[in-house]
Coordinates of C-alpha atoms and ligand atoms in Angstrom, one line a residue:
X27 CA 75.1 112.1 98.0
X28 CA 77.1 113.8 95.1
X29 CA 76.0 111.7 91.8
X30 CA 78.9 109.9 90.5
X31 CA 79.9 108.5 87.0
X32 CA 78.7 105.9 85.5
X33 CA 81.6 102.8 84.9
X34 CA 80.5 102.7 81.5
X35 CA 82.1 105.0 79.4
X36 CA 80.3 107.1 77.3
X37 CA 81.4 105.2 73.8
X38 CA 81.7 102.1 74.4
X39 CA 79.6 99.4 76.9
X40 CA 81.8 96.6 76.3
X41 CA 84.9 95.1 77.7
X42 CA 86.2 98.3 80.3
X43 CA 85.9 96.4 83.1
X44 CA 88.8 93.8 83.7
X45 CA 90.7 92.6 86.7
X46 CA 93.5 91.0 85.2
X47 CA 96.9 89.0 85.7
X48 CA 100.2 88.9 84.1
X49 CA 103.6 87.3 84.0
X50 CA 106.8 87.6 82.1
X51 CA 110.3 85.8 81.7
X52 CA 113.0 86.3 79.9
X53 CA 115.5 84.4 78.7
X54 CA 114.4 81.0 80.2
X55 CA 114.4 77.3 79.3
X56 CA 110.5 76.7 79.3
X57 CA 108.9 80.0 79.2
X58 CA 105.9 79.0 78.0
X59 CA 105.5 76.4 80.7
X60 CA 106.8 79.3 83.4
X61 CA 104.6 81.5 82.2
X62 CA 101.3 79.1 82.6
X63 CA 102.8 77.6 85.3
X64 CA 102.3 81.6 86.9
X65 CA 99.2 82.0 85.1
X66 CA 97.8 78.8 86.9
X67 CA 99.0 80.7 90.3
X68 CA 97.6 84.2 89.3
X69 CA 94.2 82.1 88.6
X70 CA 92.3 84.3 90.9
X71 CA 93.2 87.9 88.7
X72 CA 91.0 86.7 86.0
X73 CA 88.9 83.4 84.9
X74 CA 87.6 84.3 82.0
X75 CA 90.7 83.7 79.4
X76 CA 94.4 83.2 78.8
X77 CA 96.9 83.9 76.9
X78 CA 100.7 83.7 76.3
X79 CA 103.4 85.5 73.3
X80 CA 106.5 83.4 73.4
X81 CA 110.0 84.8 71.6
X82 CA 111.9 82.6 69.3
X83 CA 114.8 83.0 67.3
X84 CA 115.2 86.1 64.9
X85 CA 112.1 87.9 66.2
X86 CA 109.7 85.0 65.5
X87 CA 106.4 85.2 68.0
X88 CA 103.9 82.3 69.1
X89 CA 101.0 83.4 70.4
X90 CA 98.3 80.7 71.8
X91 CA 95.1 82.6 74.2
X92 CA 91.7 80.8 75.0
X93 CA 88.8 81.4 76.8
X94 CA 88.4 79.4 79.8
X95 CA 91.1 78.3 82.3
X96 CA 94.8 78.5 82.3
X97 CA 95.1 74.4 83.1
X98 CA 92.7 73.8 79.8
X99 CA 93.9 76.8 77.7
X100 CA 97.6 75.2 78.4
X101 CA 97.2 71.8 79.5
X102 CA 97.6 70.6 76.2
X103 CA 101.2 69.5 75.2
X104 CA 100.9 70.3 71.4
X105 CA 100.2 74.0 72.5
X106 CA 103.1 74.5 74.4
X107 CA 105.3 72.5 72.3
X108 CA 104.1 75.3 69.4
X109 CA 105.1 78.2 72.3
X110 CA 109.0 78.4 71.3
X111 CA 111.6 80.3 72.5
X112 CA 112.8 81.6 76.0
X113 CA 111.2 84.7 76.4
X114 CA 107.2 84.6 77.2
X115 CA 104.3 87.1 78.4
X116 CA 100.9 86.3 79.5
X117 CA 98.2 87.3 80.3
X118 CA 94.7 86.2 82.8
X119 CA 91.7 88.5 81.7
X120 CA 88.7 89.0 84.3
X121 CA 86.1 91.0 82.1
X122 CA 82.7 91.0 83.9
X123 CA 80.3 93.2 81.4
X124 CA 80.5 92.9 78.1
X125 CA 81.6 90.5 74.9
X126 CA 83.9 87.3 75.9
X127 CA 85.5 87.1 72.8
X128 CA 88.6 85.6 71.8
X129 CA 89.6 88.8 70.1
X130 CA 89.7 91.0 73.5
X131 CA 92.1 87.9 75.1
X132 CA 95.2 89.2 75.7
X133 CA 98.5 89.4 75.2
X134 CA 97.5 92.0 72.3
X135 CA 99.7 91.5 69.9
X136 CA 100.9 94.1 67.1
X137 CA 103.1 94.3 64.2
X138 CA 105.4 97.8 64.2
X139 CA 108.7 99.2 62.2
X140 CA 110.4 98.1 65.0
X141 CA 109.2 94.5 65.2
X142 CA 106.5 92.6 66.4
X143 CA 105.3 93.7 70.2
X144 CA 103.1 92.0 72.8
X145 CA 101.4 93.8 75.4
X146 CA 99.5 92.7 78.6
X147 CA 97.5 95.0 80.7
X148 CA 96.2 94.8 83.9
X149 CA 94.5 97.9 85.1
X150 CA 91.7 100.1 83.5
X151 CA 92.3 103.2 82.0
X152 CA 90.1 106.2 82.3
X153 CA 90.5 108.0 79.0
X154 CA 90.9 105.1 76.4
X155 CA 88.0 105.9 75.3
X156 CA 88.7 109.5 74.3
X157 CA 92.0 108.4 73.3
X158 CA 90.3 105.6 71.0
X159 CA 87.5 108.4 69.4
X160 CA 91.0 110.2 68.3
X161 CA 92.8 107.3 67.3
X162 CA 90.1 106.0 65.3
X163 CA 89.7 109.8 63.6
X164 CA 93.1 109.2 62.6
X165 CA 92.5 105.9 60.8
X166 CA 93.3 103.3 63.6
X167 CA 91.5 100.1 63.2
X168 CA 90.8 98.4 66.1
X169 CA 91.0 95.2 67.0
X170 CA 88.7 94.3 70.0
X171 CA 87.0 96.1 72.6
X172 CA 89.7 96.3 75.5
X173 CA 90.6 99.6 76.7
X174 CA 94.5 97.8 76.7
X175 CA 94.6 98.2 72.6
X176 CA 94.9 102.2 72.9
X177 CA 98.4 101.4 74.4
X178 CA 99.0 99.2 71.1
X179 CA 97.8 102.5 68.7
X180 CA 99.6 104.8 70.3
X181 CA 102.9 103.0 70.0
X182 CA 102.2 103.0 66.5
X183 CA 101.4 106.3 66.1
X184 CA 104.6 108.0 68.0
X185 CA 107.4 109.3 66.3
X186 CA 110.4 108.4 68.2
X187 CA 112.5 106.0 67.7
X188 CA 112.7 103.0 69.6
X189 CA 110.3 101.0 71.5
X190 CA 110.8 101.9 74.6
X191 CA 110.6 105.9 73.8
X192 CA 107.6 105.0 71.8
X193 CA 106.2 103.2 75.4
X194 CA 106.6 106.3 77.4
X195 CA 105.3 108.2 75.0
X196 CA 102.1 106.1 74.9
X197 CA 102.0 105.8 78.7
X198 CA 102.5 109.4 79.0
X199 CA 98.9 110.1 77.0
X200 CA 97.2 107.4 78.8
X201 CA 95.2 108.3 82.3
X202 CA 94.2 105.1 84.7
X203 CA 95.9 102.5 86.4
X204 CA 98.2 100.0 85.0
X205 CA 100.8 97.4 85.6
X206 CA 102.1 95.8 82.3
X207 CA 104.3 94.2 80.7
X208 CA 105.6 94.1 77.3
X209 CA 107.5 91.6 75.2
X210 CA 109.7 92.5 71.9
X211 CA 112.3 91.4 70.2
X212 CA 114.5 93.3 72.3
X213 CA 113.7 93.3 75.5
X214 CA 110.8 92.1 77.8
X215 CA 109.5 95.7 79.4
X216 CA 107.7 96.1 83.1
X217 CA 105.4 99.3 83.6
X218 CA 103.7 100.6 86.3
X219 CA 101.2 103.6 86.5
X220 CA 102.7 107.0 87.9
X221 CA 100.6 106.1 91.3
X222 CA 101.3 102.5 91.0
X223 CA 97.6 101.5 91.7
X224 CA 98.0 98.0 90.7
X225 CA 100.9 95.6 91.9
X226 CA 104.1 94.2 89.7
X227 CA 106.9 92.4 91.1
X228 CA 110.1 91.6 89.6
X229 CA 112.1 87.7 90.8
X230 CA 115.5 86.0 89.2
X231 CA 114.8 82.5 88.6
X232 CA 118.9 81.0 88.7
X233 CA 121.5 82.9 89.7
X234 CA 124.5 84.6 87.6
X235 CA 124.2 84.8 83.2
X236 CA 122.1 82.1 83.1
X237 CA 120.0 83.3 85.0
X238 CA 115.9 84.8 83.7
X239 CA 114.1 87.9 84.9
X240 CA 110.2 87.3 86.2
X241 CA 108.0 90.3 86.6
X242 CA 104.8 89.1 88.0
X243 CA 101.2 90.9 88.8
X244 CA 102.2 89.1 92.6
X245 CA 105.1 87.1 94.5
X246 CA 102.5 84.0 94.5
X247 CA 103.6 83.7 90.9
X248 CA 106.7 83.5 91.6
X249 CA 106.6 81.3 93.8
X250 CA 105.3 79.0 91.7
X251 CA 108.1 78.7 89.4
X252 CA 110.7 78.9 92.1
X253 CA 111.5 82.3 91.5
X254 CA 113.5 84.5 94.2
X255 CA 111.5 87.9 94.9
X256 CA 113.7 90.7 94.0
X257 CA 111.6 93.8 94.4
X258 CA 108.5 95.2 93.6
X259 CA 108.4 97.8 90.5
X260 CA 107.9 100.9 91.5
X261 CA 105.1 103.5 91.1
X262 CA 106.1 105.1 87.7
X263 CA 108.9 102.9 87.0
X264 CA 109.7 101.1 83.7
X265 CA 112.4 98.0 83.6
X266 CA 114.0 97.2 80.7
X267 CA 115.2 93.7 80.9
X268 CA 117.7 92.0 78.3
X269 CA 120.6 90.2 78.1
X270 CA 122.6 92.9 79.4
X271 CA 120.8 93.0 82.4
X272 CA 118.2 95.3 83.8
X273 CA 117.8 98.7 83.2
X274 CA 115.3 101.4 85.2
X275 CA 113.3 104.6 84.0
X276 CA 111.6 106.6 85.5
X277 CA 109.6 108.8 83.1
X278 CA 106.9 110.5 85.3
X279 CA 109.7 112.0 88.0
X280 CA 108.6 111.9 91.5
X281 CA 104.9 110.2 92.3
X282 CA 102.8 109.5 95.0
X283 CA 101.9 105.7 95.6
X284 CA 98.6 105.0 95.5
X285 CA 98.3 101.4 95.5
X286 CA 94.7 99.8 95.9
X287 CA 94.0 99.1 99.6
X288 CA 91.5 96.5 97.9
X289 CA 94.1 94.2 96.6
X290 CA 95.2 93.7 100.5
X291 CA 90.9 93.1 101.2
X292 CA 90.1 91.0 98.7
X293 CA 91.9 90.8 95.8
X294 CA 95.5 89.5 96.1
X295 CA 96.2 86.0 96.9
X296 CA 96.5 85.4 100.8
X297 CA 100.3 84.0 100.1
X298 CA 101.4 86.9 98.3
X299 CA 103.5 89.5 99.5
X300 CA 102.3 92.9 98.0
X301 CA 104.5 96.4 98.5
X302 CA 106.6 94.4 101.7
X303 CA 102.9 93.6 102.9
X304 CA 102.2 90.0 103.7
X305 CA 98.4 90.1 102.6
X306 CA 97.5 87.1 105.1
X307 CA 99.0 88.8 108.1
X308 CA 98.1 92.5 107.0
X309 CA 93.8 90.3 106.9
X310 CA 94.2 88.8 110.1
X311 CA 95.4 92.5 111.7
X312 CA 91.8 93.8 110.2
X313 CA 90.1 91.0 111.8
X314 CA 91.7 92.0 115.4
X315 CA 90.9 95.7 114.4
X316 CA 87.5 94.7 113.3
X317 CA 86.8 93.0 116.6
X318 CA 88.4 95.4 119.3
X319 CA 86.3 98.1 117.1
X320 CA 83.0 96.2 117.1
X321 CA 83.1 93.2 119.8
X322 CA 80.1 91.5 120.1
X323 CA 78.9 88.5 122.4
X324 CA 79.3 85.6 120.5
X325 CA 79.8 81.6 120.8
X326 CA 81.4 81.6 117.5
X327 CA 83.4 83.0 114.7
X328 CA 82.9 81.7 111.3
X329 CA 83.7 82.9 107.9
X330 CA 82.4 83.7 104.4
X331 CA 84.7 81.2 102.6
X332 CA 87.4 81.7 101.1
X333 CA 87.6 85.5 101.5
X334 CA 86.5 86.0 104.8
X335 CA 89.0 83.4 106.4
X336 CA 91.9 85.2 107.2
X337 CA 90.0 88.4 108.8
X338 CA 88.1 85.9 111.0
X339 CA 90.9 84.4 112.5
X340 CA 92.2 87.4 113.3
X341 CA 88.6 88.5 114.4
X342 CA 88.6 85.2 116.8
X343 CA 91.3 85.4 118.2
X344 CA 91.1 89.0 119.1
X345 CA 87.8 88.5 120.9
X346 CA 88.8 85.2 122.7
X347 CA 85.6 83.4 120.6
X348 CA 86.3 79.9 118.8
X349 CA 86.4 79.7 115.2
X350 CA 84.8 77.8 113.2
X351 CA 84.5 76.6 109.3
X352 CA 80.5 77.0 109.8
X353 CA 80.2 77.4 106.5
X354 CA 81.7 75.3 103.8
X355 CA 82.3 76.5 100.4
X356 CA 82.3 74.6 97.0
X357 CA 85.4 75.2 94.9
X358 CA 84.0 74.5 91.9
X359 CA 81.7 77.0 91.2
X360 CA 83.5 80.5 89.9
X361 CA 83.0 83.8 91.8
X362 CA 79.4 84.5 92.1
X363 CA 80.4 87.9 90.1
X364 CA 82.0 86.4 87.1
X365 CA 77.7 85.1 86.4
X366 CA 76.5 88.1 84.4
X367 CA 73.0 88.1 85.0
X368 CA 71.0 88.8 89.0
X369 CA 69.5 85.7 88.8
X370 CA 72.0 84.0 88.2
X371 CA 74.1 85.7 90.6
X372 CA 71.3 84.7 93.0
X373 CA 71.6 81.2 91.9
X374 CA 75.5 81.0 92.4
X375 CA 75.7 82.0 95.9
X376 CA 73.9 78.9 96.6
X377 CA 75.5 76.6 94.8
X378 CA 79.1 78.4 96.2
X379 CA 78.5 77.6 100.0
X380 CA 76.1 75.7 102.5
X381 CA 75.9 75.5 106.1
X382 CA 77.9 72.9 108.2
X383 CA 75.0 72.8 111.0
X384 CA 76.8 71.7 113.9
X385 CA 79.2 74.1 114.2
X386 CA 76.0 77.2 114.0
X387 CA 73.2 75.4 115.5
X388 CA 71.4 77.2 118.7
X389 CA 74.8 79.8 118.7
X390 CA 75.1 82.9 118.2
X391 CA 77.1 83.6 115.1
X392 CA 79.6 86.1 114.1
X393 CA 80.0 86.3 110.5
X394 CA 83.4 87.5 108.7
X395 CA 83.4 88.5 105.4
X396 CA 85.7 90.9 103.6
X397 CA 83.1 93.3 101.7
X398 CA 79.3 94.0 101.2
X399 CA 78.8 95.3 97.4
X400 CA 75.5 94.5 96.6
X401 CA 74.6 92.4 99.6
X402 CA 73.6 89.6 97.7
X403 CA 76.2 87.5 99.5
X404 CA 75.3 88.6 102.7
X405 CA 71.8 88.4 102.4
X406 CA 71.9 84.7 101.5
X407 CA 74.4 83.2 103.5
X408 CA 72.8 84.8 107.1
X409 CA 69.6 83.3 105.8
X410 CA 71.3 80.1 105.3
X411 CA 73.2 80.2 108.4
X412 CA 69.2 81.4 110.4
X413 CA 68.1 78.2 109.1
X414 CA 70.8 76.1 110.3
X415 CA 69.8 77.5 113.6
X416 CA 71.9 80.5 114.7
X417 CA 70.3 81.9 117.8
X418 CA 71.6 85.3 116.4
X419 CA 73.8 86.3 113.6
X420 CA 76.4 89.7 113.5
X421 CA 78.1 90.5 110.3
X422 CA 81.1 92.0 110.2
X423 CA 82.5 93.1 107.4
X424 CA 86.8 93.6 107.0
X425 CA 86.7 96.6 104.9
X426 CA 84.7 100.1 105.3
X427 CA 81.4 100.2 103.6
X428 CA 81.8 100.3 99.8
X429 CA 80.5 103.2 98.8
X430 CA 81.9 103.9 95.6
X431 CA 82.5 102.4 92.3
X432 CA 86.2 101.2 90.8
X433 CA 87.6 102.6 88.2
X434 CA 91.2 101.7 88.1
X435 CA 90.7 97.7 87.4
X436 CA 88.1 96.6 90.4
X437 CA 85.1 94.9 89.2
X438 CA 82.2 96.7 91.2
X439 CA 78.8 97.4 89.4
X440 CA 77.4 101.0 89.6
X441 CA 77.0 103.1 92.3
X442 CA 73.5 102.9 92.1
X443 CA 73.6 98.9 92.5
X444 CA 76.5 99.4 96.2
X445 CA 74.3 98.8 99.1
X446 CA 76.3 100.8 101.3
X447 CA 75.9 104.0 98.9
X448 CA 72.5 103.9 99.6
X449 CA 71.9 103.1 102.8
X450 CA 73.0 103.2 106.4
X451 CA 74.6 100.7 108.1
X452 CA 71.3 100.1 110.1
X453 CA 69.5 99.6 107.0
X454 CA 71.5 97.8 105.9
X455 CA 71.8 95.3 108.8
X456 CA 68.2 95.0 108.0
X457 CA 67.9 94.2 104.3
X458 CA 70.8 91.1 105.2
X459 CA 68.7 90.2 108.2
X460 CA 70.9 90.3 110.5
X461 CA 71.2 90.8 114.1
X462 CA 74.0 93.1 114.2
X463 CA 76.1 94.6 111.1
X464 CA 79.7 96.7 111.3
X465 CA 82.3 97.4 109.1
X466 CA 85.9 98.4 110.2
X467 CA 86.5 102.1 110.5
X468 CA 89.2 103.8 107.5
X469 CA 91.5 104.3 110.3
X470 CA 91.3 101.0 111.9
X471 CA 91.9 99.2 108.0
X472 CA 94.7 101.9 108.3
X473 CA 96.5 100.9 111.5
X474 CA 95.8 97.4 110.1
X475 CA 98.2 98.4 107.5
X476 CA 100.9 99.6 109.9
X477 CA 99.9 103.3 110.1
X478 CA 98.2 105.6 112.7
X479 CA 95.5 106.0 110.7
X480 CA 94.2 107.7 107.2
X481 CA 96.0 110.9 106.1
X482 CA 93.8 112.3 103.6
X483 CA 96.5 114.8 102.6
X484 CA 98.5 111.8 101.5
X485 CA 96.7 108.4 102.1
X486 CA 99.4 106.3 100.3
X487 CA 96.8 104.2 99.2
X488 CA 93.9 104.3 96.6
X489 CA 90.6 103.6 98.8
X490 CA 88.5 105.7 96.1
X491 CA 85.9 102.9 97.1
X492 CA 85.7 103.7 100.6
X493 CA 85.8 107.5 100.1
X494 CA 85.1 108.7 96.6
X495 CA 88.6 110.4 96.7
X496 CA 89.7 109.5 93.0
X497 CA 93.2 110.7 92.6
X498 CA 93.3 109.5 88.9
X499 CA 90.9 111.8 86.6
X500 CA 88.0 109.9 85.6
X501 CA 88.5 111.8 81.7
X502 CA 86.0 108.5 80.7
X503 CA 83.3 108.4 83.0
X504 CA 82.1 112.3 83.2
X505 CA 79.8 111.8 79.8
X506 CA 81.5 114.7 77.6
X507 CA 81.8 113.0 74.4
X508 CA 82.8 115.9 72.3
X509 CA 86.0 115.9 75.0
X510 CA 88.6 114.5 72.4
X511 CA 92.6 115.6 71.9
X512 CA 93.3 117.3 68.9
X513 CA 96.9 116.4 68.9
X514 CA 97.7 112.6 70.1
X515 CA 101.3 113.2 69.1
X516 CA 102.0 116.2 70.9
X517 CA 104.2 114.6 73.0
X518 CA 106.8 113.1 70.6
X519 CA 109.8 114.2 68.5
Ligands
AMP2 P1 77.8 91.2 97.1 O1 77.2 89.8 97.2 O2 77.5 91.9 95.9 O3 77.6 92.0 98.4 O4 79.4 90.9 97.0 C1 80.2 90.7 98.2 C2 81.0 89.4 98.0 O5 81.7 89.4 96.7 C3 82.0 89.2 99.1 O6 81.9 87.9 99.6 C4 83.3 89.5 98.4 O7 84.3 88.5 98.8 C5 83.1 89.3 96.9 N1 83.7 90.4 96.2 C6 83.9 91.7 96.5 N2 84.4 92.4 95.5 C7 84.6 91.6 94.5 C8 85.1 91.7 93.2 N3 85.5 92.9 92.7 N4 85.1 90.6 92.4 C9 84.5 89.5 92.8 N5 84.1 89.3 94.0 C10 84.0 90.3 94.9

């Protein structure tokens, strides 16, 4: 096994790792109330904080962010009365190592030449933090710990113009994945990475000049505030939205997508529709994948709720075996991986589901979930489902085995800590206990996708988790701290 780098880059241990949401409207009645109306949908991005940046009149901002939930960051009325003006970006943060402060929330907010200009990020870049050691030689003071405020410096820094040459200036230094948007005084700005490794989608809420632009990390936020789904931004693609319209660059030239295979897995909401993808349909295809790959006698299908539900059904109905809700989860208790700590990880898969004993009693089980990273999930639930008296219990799992760590905006710990990059799938059958273990094949999450199978020479998707094949430089992660530009500018006029 080739050793791999670390996910903590070599300067900084604190705040790198986010998963994150965002939303955008301009030129709305309500756009603070839009905007946390698609914060509220785009929920499952990010749980640890919120924020929003509204417009006003005359280039006035009004910025409110919180840790905690969107509904008790926002359900208050006096904070969104204080959000003015028709414009609005915001922001869901997911950071899972590191500092929760109220200074890394998000929207970041700056003060230029140009104007005042928020920014929210979702991605993870993989040189900020060569691109901060520069910055900071050249007397930037930084604000928080999130990999997002390089974007902010480098702005700042650039000599042209305008904003949005400044923009592609800045994007054109960073390295990593990125959808974000970006709210001035002139325009509300949608960016995606050259590979377009995380999703952004762009609605009309009302038709003709009345009518506002939405650009949303997914169609389930649009949804939400009645927004129609135009299109999805493209890899490499900047919008420029104002009230002369919408305007498209594309400052990178021709890319390759590489959009993360893992948003269809896990990640994305079931409801959402992500690159023309419905992700419910494209999880119930790997279930039937899964179980023509990997059929096992069973009396019974049941899930890992919520994230194993979709690939089960599929799964099910595939093999001709009943489903059933055998185990029933407790929505009130965050994702076991948001809990910092083992123990309490340990702790929080317990209190997440239990076992509804008729439906598993004296059967034999099969077991859906949608990934194995440190098989902490999967050890305890087919130990819970054992003692509610499953004659025998097969996992099977609705992704390949994760082998490698994220590092374009996925939470997963270090390689070291992936069960599947240290053992084989027998072993690892054996450390969950259970009867019977399989994952589905690359190809088969593939064809599941619409395609014959993978094609390494051009995948079309990022599955660097499944494969180690990085396609983004990892500038960060390869421990070469005297590695720093000499010239951050070089770029600009
Ligand atoms: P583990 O217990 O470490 O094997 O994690 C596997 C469980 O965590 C599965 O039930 C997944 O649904 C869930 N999961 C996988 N990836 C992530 C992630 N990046 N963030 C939060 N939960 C995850």
């Amino acid at each position: 096994m080739q050793p791999l780098p670390s996910t903590q880059p070599w300067d900084d241990e604190d705040g790198f790792h986010e998963e994150c949401g965002v939303f955008g409207v301009w030129n709305a009645t309500d756009a603070a109330a839009l905007t946390a109306l698609g914060l509220h949908a785009l929920q499952h991005r990010g749980q640890e904080a919120s924020g929003i940046v509204t417009l006003a009149e005359k280039g006035a901002f009004h910025a409110h962010r919180g840790l905690g939930l969107v509904g008790d960051i926002f359900g208050d009325a006096k904070v969104m009365a204080s959000l003015k003006g028709r414009c609005a970006v915001g922001h869901n943060r997911y950071a899972t190592t590191g500092e929760t402060a109220l200074r890394n929330v998000q929207p970041l907010f700056a003060d230029f030449e140009f104007g005042g200009l928020a920014v929210a990020h979702n991605g993870n870049l993989t040189n900020a933090a060569v691109l901060k050691r520069a910055l900071v030689r050249r007397g930037c003071l930084f604000q928080s710990t999130t990999d997002s405020e390089v974007f902010v410096h480098l702005i700042a820094i650039s000599l042209y113009a305008n904003v949005v040459d400044r923009l592609i200036d800045a994007l054109k230094q960073v390295q990593g994945a990125y959808s974000l948007i970006a709210l001035h005084d002139g325009a509300l700005i949608g960016a995606r990475d050259p590979m377009g490794v995380r999703p952004l989608v762009l609605g009309r809420l009302g038709a003709g000049e009345g009518g506002a632009y939405v650009l949303a990390s997914e169609t389930c936020a649009l949804d939400i505030v009645g927004a129609e789904f135009i299109r999805d931004i493209e890899p490499g693609e900047l919008v420029i939205i104002n009230n002369d319209g919408l305007r498209s660059i594309k400052p990178f030239g021709r890319t390759q997508s590489r959009f993360c295979i893992f948003e269809y897995i896990y990640f994305a909401r079931p409801d959402s529709v992500v690159e023309g993808t419905p992700v419910y349909a494209t999880r119930k295809r790997i279930g039937s994948e899964l179980a023509r790959e990997s059929h096992v006698e069973a009396d019974v299908v049941v899930p890992v709720p919520d994230s194993g539900v979709p690939a089960a059904m599929g799964y099910a109905s595939e093999a001709g075996i009943p489903f059933e809700l055998g185990i029933i989860r407790n929505h009130y208790v965050g994702r076991t991986f948001i809990e910092p700590t083992d123990q309490i990880r340990h702790l929080g898969v317990k209190l997440k589901h239990s076992a509804n004993r008729p439906m598993i009693e004296g059967k034999r089980v099969v077991l859906v979930d949608d990934s194995i990273v440190r098989g902490t999930t999967s050890k305890k639930i087919v130990e819970m489902v054992r003692q509610a008296g499953a004659k025998e219990v097969h996992m099977r799992i609705s992704s390949p085995p994760t082998t490698h760590s994220c590092f374009y905006g996925i939470d997963t710990p270090e390689r070291e800590k992936l069960l599947a990059a240290n053992h084989d799938v027998e072993e690892m059958a054996r450390i969950i206990g259970a009867d019977s273990l399989a994952f589905i094949s690359l190809d088969g999450m593939y064809r599941a996708l619409g395609r014959p199978g993978r094609d390494a020479a051009n995948p079309g998707y990022c599955d660097a988790c499944f494969t180690g094949d990085y396609a983004i430089p990892l500038t960060d992660f390869e421990g070469q701290p005297e590695r720093v530009p000499t010239l951050l500018v070089a770029n600009s006029k």
